[in-house]
XYZ file of C-alpha atoms in Angstrom:
549
model
C -4.231 -27.778 36.043
C -3.560 -27.509 32.309
C -3.522 -30.675 30.240
C -3.505 -31.097 26.472
C -6.252 -33.113 24.830
C -4.823 -35.928 22.718
C -7.730 -38.326 23.249
C -9.052 -37.707 19.725
C -5.900 -39.361 18.333
C -6.856 -42.642 20.012
C -9.480 -44.571 18.040
C -12.355 -46.053 20.039
C -13.444 -49.528 18.921
C -17.022 -48.882 19.925
C -17.539 -45.469 18.366
C -20.703 -44.431 16.537
C -19.084 -44.750 13.101
C -18.989 -48.539 13.376
C -22.757 -48.839 13.484
C -23.312 -46.306 10.723
C -24.306 -47.214 7.176
C -21.165 -47.130 5.011
C -22.735 -44.634 2.607
C -23.521 -42.222 5.440
C -20.056 -42.719 6.916
C -18.470 -41.887 3.567
C -20.643 -38.802 3.204
C -19.666 -37.680 6.699
C -15.968 -38.095 5.984
C -16.220 -35.868 2.895
C -18.313 -33.171 4.612
C -17.217 -29.886 6.183
C -16.904 -31.692 9.525
C -13.971 -33.819 8.334
C -12.247 -30.744 6.880
C -12.836 -28.850 10.107
C -11.391 -31.672 12.207
C -8.265 -32.044 10.095
C -7.500 -28.429 9.225
C -8.876 -26.516 12.218
C -9.366 -28.701 15.284
C -6.052 -30.547 14.911
C -4.218 -27.251 14.271
C -5.334 -25.506 17.478
C -2.288 -24.850 19.648
C -3.461 -25.644 23.162
C -0.141 -24.673 24.733
C -0.938 -21.011 24.073
C -3.819 -21.301 26.563
C -1.711 -22.855 29.345
C -1.345 -19.514 31.249
C -5.121 -19.517 31.779
C -4.867 -22.448 34.186
C -2.997 -23.365 37.363
C 0.415 -25.036 37.141
C 0.521 -28.639 38.341
C -2.251 -28.722 40.889
C -6.032 -28.797 40.817
C -8.459 -30.598 38.536
C -7.435 -30.906 34.861
C -9.092 -28.430 32.511
C -11.822 -29.326 30.047
C -10.112 -29.761 26.632
C -9.196 -26.329 25.319
C -9.266 -27.417 21.677
C -12.909 -28.482 22.073
C -13.930 -25.183 23.710
C -12.046 -23.147 21.117
C -13.473 -25.169 18.220
C -17.015 -24.988 19.636
C -16.778 -21.196 19.643
C -15.589 -21.235 16.019
C -18.529 -23.449 15.012
C -20.860 -21.002 16.751
C -19.718 -18.262 14.346
C -19.443 -20.615 11.387
C -23.080 -21.670 11.720
C -24.327 -18.459 13.381
C -25.754 -20.362 16.351
C -26.876 -18.827 19.612
C -25.211 -20.307 22.686
C -28.360 -22.270 23.511
C -28.554 -23.809 20.038
C -24.799 -24.393 20.019
C -24.895 -26.494 23.181
C -27.813 -28.572 21.849
C -26.013 -29.155 18.550
C -22.863 -30.167 20.421
C -24.838 -32.694 22.441
C -26.984 -34.226 19.688
C -25.431 -33.435 16.276
C -22.943 -36.167 15.349
C -21.498 -34.084 12.512
C -20.362 -31.480 15.037
C -19.049 -34.203 17.354
C -17.000 -35.549 14.441
C -15.604 -32.084 13.729
C -14.448 -31.931 17.366
C -12.656 -35.285 17.310
C -15.439 -37.065 19.211
C -16.410 -40.341 17.588
C -19.141 -41.331 20.047
C -22.213 -39.127 20.421
C -22.484 -37.770 23.956
C -18.893 -38.772 24.724
C -18.054 -35.560 26.601
C -20.425 -33.259 28.448
C -19.784 -29.712 29.570
C -22.121 -27.196 31.141
C -22.737 -23.714 29.737
C -20.720 -22.343 32.643
C -17.609 -24.141 31.371
C -17.825 -22.316 28.025
C -18.552 -18.951 29.661
C -15.630 -19.317 32.068
C -13.293 -20.178 29.179
C -14.314 -16.986 27.373
C -13.886 -15.022 30.606
C -10.385 -16.446 31.116
C -9.387 -15.431 27.579
C -10.832 -11.949 28.121
C -9.131 -11.432 31.493
C -5.815 -12.627 30.053
C -6.037 -9.964 27.327
C -6.897 -7.277 29.883
C -4.017 -8.291 32.153
C -1.522 -8.646 29.273
C -2.299 -5.763 26.891
C 1.184 -5.917 25.376
C 0.513 -9.418 24.029
C -1.752 -10.401 21.149
C -5.039 -11.919 22.299
C -5.217 -15.709 22.269
C -7.815 -15.846 19.501
C -5.601 -13.733 17.222
C -2.727 -16.183 17.773
C -4.950 -19.064 16.608
C -6.171 -17.007 13.658
C -2.603 -16.450 12.475
C -1.554 -20.087 12.869
C -4.617 -21.683 11.261
C -4.838 -19.130 8.447
C -1.209 -19.835 7.543
C -2.162 -23.536 7.389
C -5.033 -22.655 5.026
C -2.676 -20.639 2.818
C -0.306 -23.598 2.511
C -3.190 -25.967 1.750
C -4.542 -23.826 -1.075
C -1.096 -22.833 -2.340
C -1.930 -19.126 -2.173
C 0.385 -16.374 -3.331
C 0.747 -13.791 -0.520
C 2.861 -11.311 -2.496
C -0.206 -9.251 -3.375
C -2.694 -8.001 -0.814
C -5.568 -5.558 -0.565
C -6.788 -3.532 2.405
C -10.050 -1.909 3.413
C -11.771 -0.712 6.581
C -15.381 -0.784 7.678
C -17.385 0.489 10.629
C -18.692 -1.991 13.204
C -20.771 -1.517 16.319
C -20.836 -3.267 19.674
C -23.986 -4.302 21.518
C -25.154 -0.788 22.374
C -28.001 1.437 21.324
C -27.625 4.770 19.606
C -28.936 7.550 21.797
C -28.594 11.287 22.291
C -26.798 13.185 25.033
C -29.862 13.159 27.257
C -30.201 9.371 27.162
C -26.445 8.966 27.719
C -26.495 11.327 30.705
C -29.416 9.430 32.232
C -27.774 6.001 31.809
C -24.454 7.175 33.260
C -26.174 8.719 36.276
C -28.433 5.729 36.963
C -25.516 3.287 36.823
C -23.598 5.505 39.226
C -26.573 5.754 41.591
C -27.082 1.979 41.600
C -23.431 1.405 42.482
C -23.739 3.353 45.765
C -25.250 2.142 49.058
C -28.802 3.454 49.282
C -28.181 4.965 52.710
C -25.791 7.485 51.161
C -28.232 8.647 48.503
C -30.154 11.891 48.767
C -33.873 11.935 48.026
C -33.399 13.509 44.545
C -31.009 10.670 43.633
C -33.209 7.888 45.043
C -35.851 8.839 42.495
C -33.648 7.401 39.739
C -33.933 3.928 41.282
C -37.631 3.770 40.366
C -38.555 1.273 37.643
C -39.580 2.787 34.287
C -38.645 6.275 35.503
C -36.654 6.811 32.303
C -39.827 6.927 30.217
C -41.273 9.653 32.389
C -38.024 11.615 32.648
C -36.846 11.512 29.030
C -39.440 10.448 26.513
C -42.289 12.696 27.670
C -40.266 15.809 26.994
C -40.496 18.711 24.562
C -37.469 19.538 22.393
C -37.075 22.984 23.928
C -36.639 21.409 27.381
C -33.873 18.923 26.446
C -30.906 21.191 27.232
C -32.297 22.166 30.637
C -32.963 18.505 31.445
C -29.353 17.617 30.525
C -28.212 20.387 32.886
C -30.317 18.869 35.671
C -28.695 15.471 35.119
C -25.243 17.080 35.203
C -26.131 18.656 38.551
C -27.138 15.240 39.888
C -23.877 13.751 38.593
C -21.954 16.472 40.439
C -23.972 15.695 43.566
C -23.059 12.015 43.258
C -19.343 12.854 43.060
C -19.615 14.998 46.169
C -21.139 12.061 48.042
C -18.295 9.739 47.024
C -15.556 12.306 47.808
C -15.263 11.025 51.382
C -15.112 7.328 50.383
C -12.016 6.269 48.422
C -13.391 2.764 47.821
C -16.511 4.209 46.166
C -14.423 6.507 43.970
C -12.644 3.440 42.550
C -15.874 1.913 41.272
C -16.066 1.875 37.426
C -19.571 3.358 37.473
C -18.425 6.345 39.538
C -15.322 6.847 37.397
C -17.580 6.855 34.343
C -19.677 9.624 35.923
C -16.517 11.661 36.439
C -15.352 11.070 32.865
C -18.783 12.013 31.517
C -18.799 15.284 33.435
C -15.274 16.225 32.342
C -16.116 15.538 28.682
C -19.624 16.973 28.540
C -19.425 19.928 30.924
C -17.217 22.648 32.386
C -16.806 23.209 36.116
C -17.213 26.743 37.463
C -15.562 26.889 40.865
C -17.242 30.141 42.081
C -20.692 28.635 41.552
C -19.571 25.072 42.405
C -21.532 23.877 39.384
C -21.043 21.951 36.141
C -22.283 23.707 32.980
C -23.194 21.802 29.844
C -20.911 22.228 26.794
C -22.124 22.907 23.276
C -22.282 19.974 20.854
C -19.280 21.182 18.834
C -17.125 21.439 21.961
C -17.350 17.705 22.636
C -14.613 15.426 21.303
C -15.412 12.489 19.021
C -13.489 10.341 21.524
C -15.878 11.207 24.331
C -18.084 8.612 26.013
C -20.780 7.290 23.661
C -22.421 4.642 25.851
C -22.712 3.970 29.568
C -22.175 0.295 28.772
C -19.195 0.500 26.407
C -16.587 3.042 27.433
C -14.306 2.202 24.468
C -16.770 3.115 21.688
C -16.157 6.392 19.832
C -18.033 8.612 17.382
C -17.228 9.291 13.731
C -18.958 11.038 10.864
C -17.661 9.336 7.708
C -19.052 10.097 4.283
C -21.989 11.929 5.816
C -22.963 8.870 7.903
C -22.756 8.866 11.686
C -21.126 5.831 13.323
C -20.664 4.863 16.958
C -18.334 1.992 17.762
C -15.140 0.722 16.164
C -13.315 0.353 12.868
C -12.336 -3.035 11.457
C -9.345 -3.008 9.101
C -8.785 -6.078 6.910
C -5.919 -7.299 4.753
C -6.707 -10.005 2.203
C -4.776 -11.882 -0.486
C -5.606 -10.835 -4.054
C -3.236 -12.539 -6.513
C -5.075 -13.474 -9.729
C -3.811 -17.055 -9.712
C -5.205 -17.771 -6.238
C -8.232 -20.108 -6.347
C -9.625 -18.429 -3.229
C -8.712 -15.320 -1.248
C -8.242 -15.333 2.532
C -8.139 -12.619 5.166
C -4.559 -12.655 6.449
C -4.584 -9.832 8.998
C -7.132 -7.770 10.920
C -7.140 -4.808 13.295
C -9.859 -3.315 15.475
C -9.569 0.190 16.906
C -11.789 3.092 18.026
C -13.388 4.436 14.866
C -11.637 7.776 15.300
C -8.390 6.127 14.159
C -7.642 6.957 10.522
C -6.945 4.484 7.723
C -3.405 5.864 7.439
C -2.711 5.093 11.107
C -4.062 1.560 10.693
C -1.863 0.967 7.646
C 1.245 2.287 9.393
C 0.625 -0.076 12.315
C 0.116 -3.030 9.980
C 3.216 -2.481 7.820
C 5.644 -4.474 10.034
C 3.327 -7.506 10.031
C 2.612 -7.247 6.307
C 6.285 -7.103 5.362
C 7.950 -9.352 7.955
C 5.326 -12.021 8.637
C 3.124 -12.090 5.541
C 5.702 -11.138 2.925
C 3.416 -8.715 1.056
C 5.133 -7.017 -1.899
C 2.202 -5.095 -3.456
C -0.699 -3.662 -1.447
C -3.872 -2.210 -3.032
C -5.961 0.308 -1.094
C -8.261 3.276 -1.596
C -7.313 6.924 -1.261
C -8.085 7.050 2.458
C -4.816 5.210 3.139
C -2.627 7.671 1.262
C 0.079 9.800 2.842
C 3.558 10.623 1.603
C 5.122 9.349 4.846
C 3.266 6.059 4.546
C 4.515 5.615 0.992
C 8.095 6.050 2.206
C 7.639 3.671 5.147
C 6.123 1.040 2.874
C 8.908 1.354 0.318
C 11.544 1.015 3.046
C 9.929 -2.317 3.937
C 9.796 -3.526 0.337
C 6.059 -2.890 -0.145
C 4.694 -0.981 -3.124
C 1.389 0.768 -2.423
C -1.203 1.032 -5.203
C -4.096 3.465 -4.751
C -7.417 3.706 -6.527
C -7.605 7.400 -5.617
C -5.909 9.931 -3.388
C -7.042 12.169 -0.598
C -5.785 15.710 -0.271
C -6.117 18.861 -2.308
C -5.760 18.489 -6.059
C -4.027 21.093 -8.222
C -6.305 24.110 -8.611
C -6.278 27.491 -10.331
C -4.731 26.188 -13.545
C -1.210 26.243 -12.092
C 1.497 24.388 -13.998
C 2.157 20.895 -12.673
C 5.398 20.308 -10.779
C 6.100 17.508 -13.224
C 6.574 20.165 -15.925
C 9.773 21.277 -14.183
C 12.909 19.204 -14.833
C 14.099 18.036 -11.415
C 17.101 15.789 -10.820
C 16.766 13.119 -8.096
C 14.095 15.303 -6.458
C 16.924 17.469 -5.107
C 17.938 19.876 -7.877
C 15.720 21.942 -10.214
C 17.374 21.976 -13.650
C 14.880 23.769 -15.923
C 11.484 25.421 -15.844
C 8.625 24.453 -18.261
C 9.877 27.134 -20.701
C 13.306 25.477 -20.789
C 15.197 28.113 -18.782
C 17.820 27.087 -16.220
C 17.740 28.723 -12.775
C 20.374 31.163 -11.575
C 20.942 28.797 -8.673
C 19.235 25.760 -7.142
C 19.451 24.668 -3.496
C 18.183 21.778 -1.389
C 17.691 21.639 2.384
C 17.850 17.953 3.438
C 16.424 18.686 6.914
C 13.232 20.344 5.694
C 13.108 18.527 2.349
C 12.614 21.868 0.530
C 14.025 22.556 -2.948
C 14.436 26.133 -4.102
C 15.408 27.702 -7.437
C 15.968 31.362 -8.373
C 15.229 32.418 -11.974
C 16.036 35.507 -14.040
C 13.364 38.157 -13.399
C 13.394 39.615 -16.932
C 12.885 36.196 -18.544
C 9.999 35.405 -16.233
C 8.374 38.787 -16.950
C 8.213 37.985 -20.676
C 7.369 34.267 -20.306
C 4.091 33.097 -21.916
C 3.534 30.808 -18.876
C 3.786 33.715 -16.450
C 0.136 33.701 -15.347
C 0.103 29.974 -14.560
C 3.649 29.484 -13.288
C 4.354 28.514 -9.695
C 7.281 30.936 -9.227
C 6.969 33.910 -6.903
C 8.062 37.317 -8.192
C 10.537 39.260 -6.060
C 12.416 42.569 -6.565
C 15.569 41.031 -8.065
C 14.466 37.589 -9.260
C 11.742 34.940 -9.084
C 11.858 31.950 -6.779
C 10.273 28.522 -6.721
C 9.926 26.508 -3.496
C 9.075 22.816 -3.743
C 8.606 20.277 -0.960
C 9.872 16.759 -1.696
C 6.630 15.375 -0.255
C 4.677 17.464 -2.770
C 6.788 15.967 -5.560
C 6.060 12.431 -4.352
C 2.364 13.218 -4.027
C 2.140 14.619 -7.543
C 4.083 11.671 -8.941
C 1.650 9.262 -7.318
C -1.329 11.303 -8.463
C -0.106 11.122 -12.063
C 0.162 7.344 -11.753
C -3.405 7.129 -10.511
C -4.633 9.365 -13.342
C -3.153 6.804 -15.723
C -6.220 4.842 -16.830
C -4.528 1.440 -17.065
C -2.794 1.710 -13.680
C -5.940 2.943 -11.960
C -8.108 0.258 -13.529
C -5.727 -2.473 -12.353
C -5.609 -1.085 -8.797
C -9.394 -0.751 -8.679
C -9.885 -4.270 -10.020
C -7.503 -5.740 -7.434
C -9.007 -3.857 -4.497
C -12.738 -3.942 -5.228
C -13.449 -7.489 -4.022
C -12.472 -6.756 -0.416
C -15.583 -4.617 -0.121
C -17.484 -7.818 -0.881
C -15.617 -9.501 1.988
C -16.746 -6.752 4.354
C -20.283 -7.136 3.061
C -20.229 -10.915 3.647
C -18.946 -10.423 7.185
C -21.832 -8.077 7.919
C -24.573 -10.049 6.170
C -23.549 -13.649 6.901
C -21.663 -13.171 10.157
C -23.542 -10.134 11.566
C -20.300 -8.230 12.111
C -22.048 -4.882 11.671
C -23.383 -5.124 15.240
C -21.639 -7.575 17.531
C -23.310 -9.092 20.583
C -20.528 -8.027 22.956
C -19.275 -4.743 24.367
C -15.797 -3.300 24.724
C -12.896 -3.310 22.287
C -11.209 -6.422 23.717
C -14.325 -8.583 23.426
C -14.979 -7.204 19.942
C -11.444 -8.213 18.931
C -11.944 -11.749 20.224
C -15.322 -12.213 18.537
C -14.115 -10.778 15.226
C -11.109 -13.116 15.329
C -13.466 -16.099 15.541
C -15.741 -14.710 12.813
C -12.813 -14.102 10.443
C -11.405 -17.567 11.055
C -14.859 -19.005 10.332
C -14.951 -16.927 7.129
C -11.564 -18.282 6.047
C -12.693 -21.831 6.751
C -15.706 -21.319 4.494
C -13.288 -20.329 1.758
C -11.255 -23.497 2.338
C -14.415 -25.613 2.074
C -15.062 -23.923 -1.282
C -11.517 -24.795 -2.325
C -11.914 -28.492 -1.542
C -15.363 -28.782 -3.098
C -16.734 -28.005 -6.533
C -14.827 -26.930 -9.642
C -12.864 -24.126 -8.037
C -9.776 -26.313 -7.580
C -9.838 -27.436 -11.240
C -10.263 -23.856 -12.395
C -7.253 -22.772 -10.333
C -5.109 -25.528 -11.824
C -6.150 -24.506 -15.308
C -5.072 -20.913 -14.591
C -1.708 -22.146 -13.287
C -1.183 -24.297 -16.382
C -2.047 -21.423 -18.696
C 0.393 -19.160 -16.849
C 3.077 -21.828 -17.303
C 2.367 -22.162 -21.023
C 0.718 -25.606 -20.805
C -2.100 -26.151 -23.297
C -5.328 -27.176 -21.513
C -8.985 -27.341 -22.408
C -10.785 -24.647 -20.454
C -14.473 -25.408 -20.055
């Protein structure tokens, strides 16, 4: 039965604070724990978690806000679960952060925490159309942080980074072995043939894989594929065995890594270049994908962050995050984020690198009131010394008025469906034009013609803006710091390799890590000179004379 926890609002006369030295009590109430209690613990919306529990029958749940907050502290302090539970039991600062004023006031077993995580995970699996519960808390609490610090959300910056789940990098041979062994272990031993029973032996992997010459690897992969095919033949007569995830993974592996030849009734290994980047990368994480980015090979997922970046902000917070298979492009991630950025966050200017550029994305962003600023652009730059499209006089990107030599076309047309502009020029004039060799027109029997795509015009216009030194410097300056955020997440929060597997669990863990990161920023805001510095910047912007130290 679900029940909210309001006990922390009731003061206990005999709590541990009463016997504490006043100086220690004052220090405690100005520490991170007090900030966490007020601005995180008290802001957790327990009602969101109500679907995880039975209606009005059964034993009441352990307080959800405590379990949720404990998980956040785990990522805030980078504790293991074992250390976390000890700190919860014996560290009064953590008790205070959780609204507990008496040390040892509430006990819960490790199983309680694990079951809470499992309930959240299963809810996300069963309700894929809804945002996961951790993301909902991230949005609510981060908005509270933004209000506290008085942050301007009009400007934002975006960047992506590669992350990895709790898997090991291995070649095709190791992957084939793991997939087969998991499939073999999932079947009753009485159904296994003698060649398959061999794979149940302990430490057989060392003998089968690691004591192998390079020239024998391909033949050994073929042998494993044959065993996988044999396993599928065994399960063909048992529908309940075919439904097992391990057996389905064997089938997926074969379909991705091999081709079936019906006359020979055999699977044949594919070449490396024939295998999709979305193919299975680990027998233990079926969601992970492969990507070669910037010459570096990555297996896992991509994390896409949006962060505030207004100059007057005393701190910057991550306001939105996305996790997807790492084969998803930056442009796709940006397109998916645009509705949230415009409608919920109110972003007006977004700074990103060239990987996020596309003409369609620019149009979609502008239709939502967002101006995109790029530090660079992907795509092919003008080559061969051809005259820039900007040298032609074009009206409203629909009518070509004059060429670079100042000549008007014989006629100019525009096709709104295809977005193509065309202009026909006098052949004799073009023949004697000094720009003939570098002009973009095509020579025909009776005239010359120029075809221009509206998207090409937009691309060139944006490229000219980026070439502008001042504009590019501003965009680079605004965007650069988010790379530092990604670095902090990997160094301080170990986001480069998470301790969970599967995209849903990675989303939940990253939500907690990002909320912990934002809380660290809020602690910085409330402590030190950062708040004074921010006020000085505001006063200067308002024309108030202040002494800046």
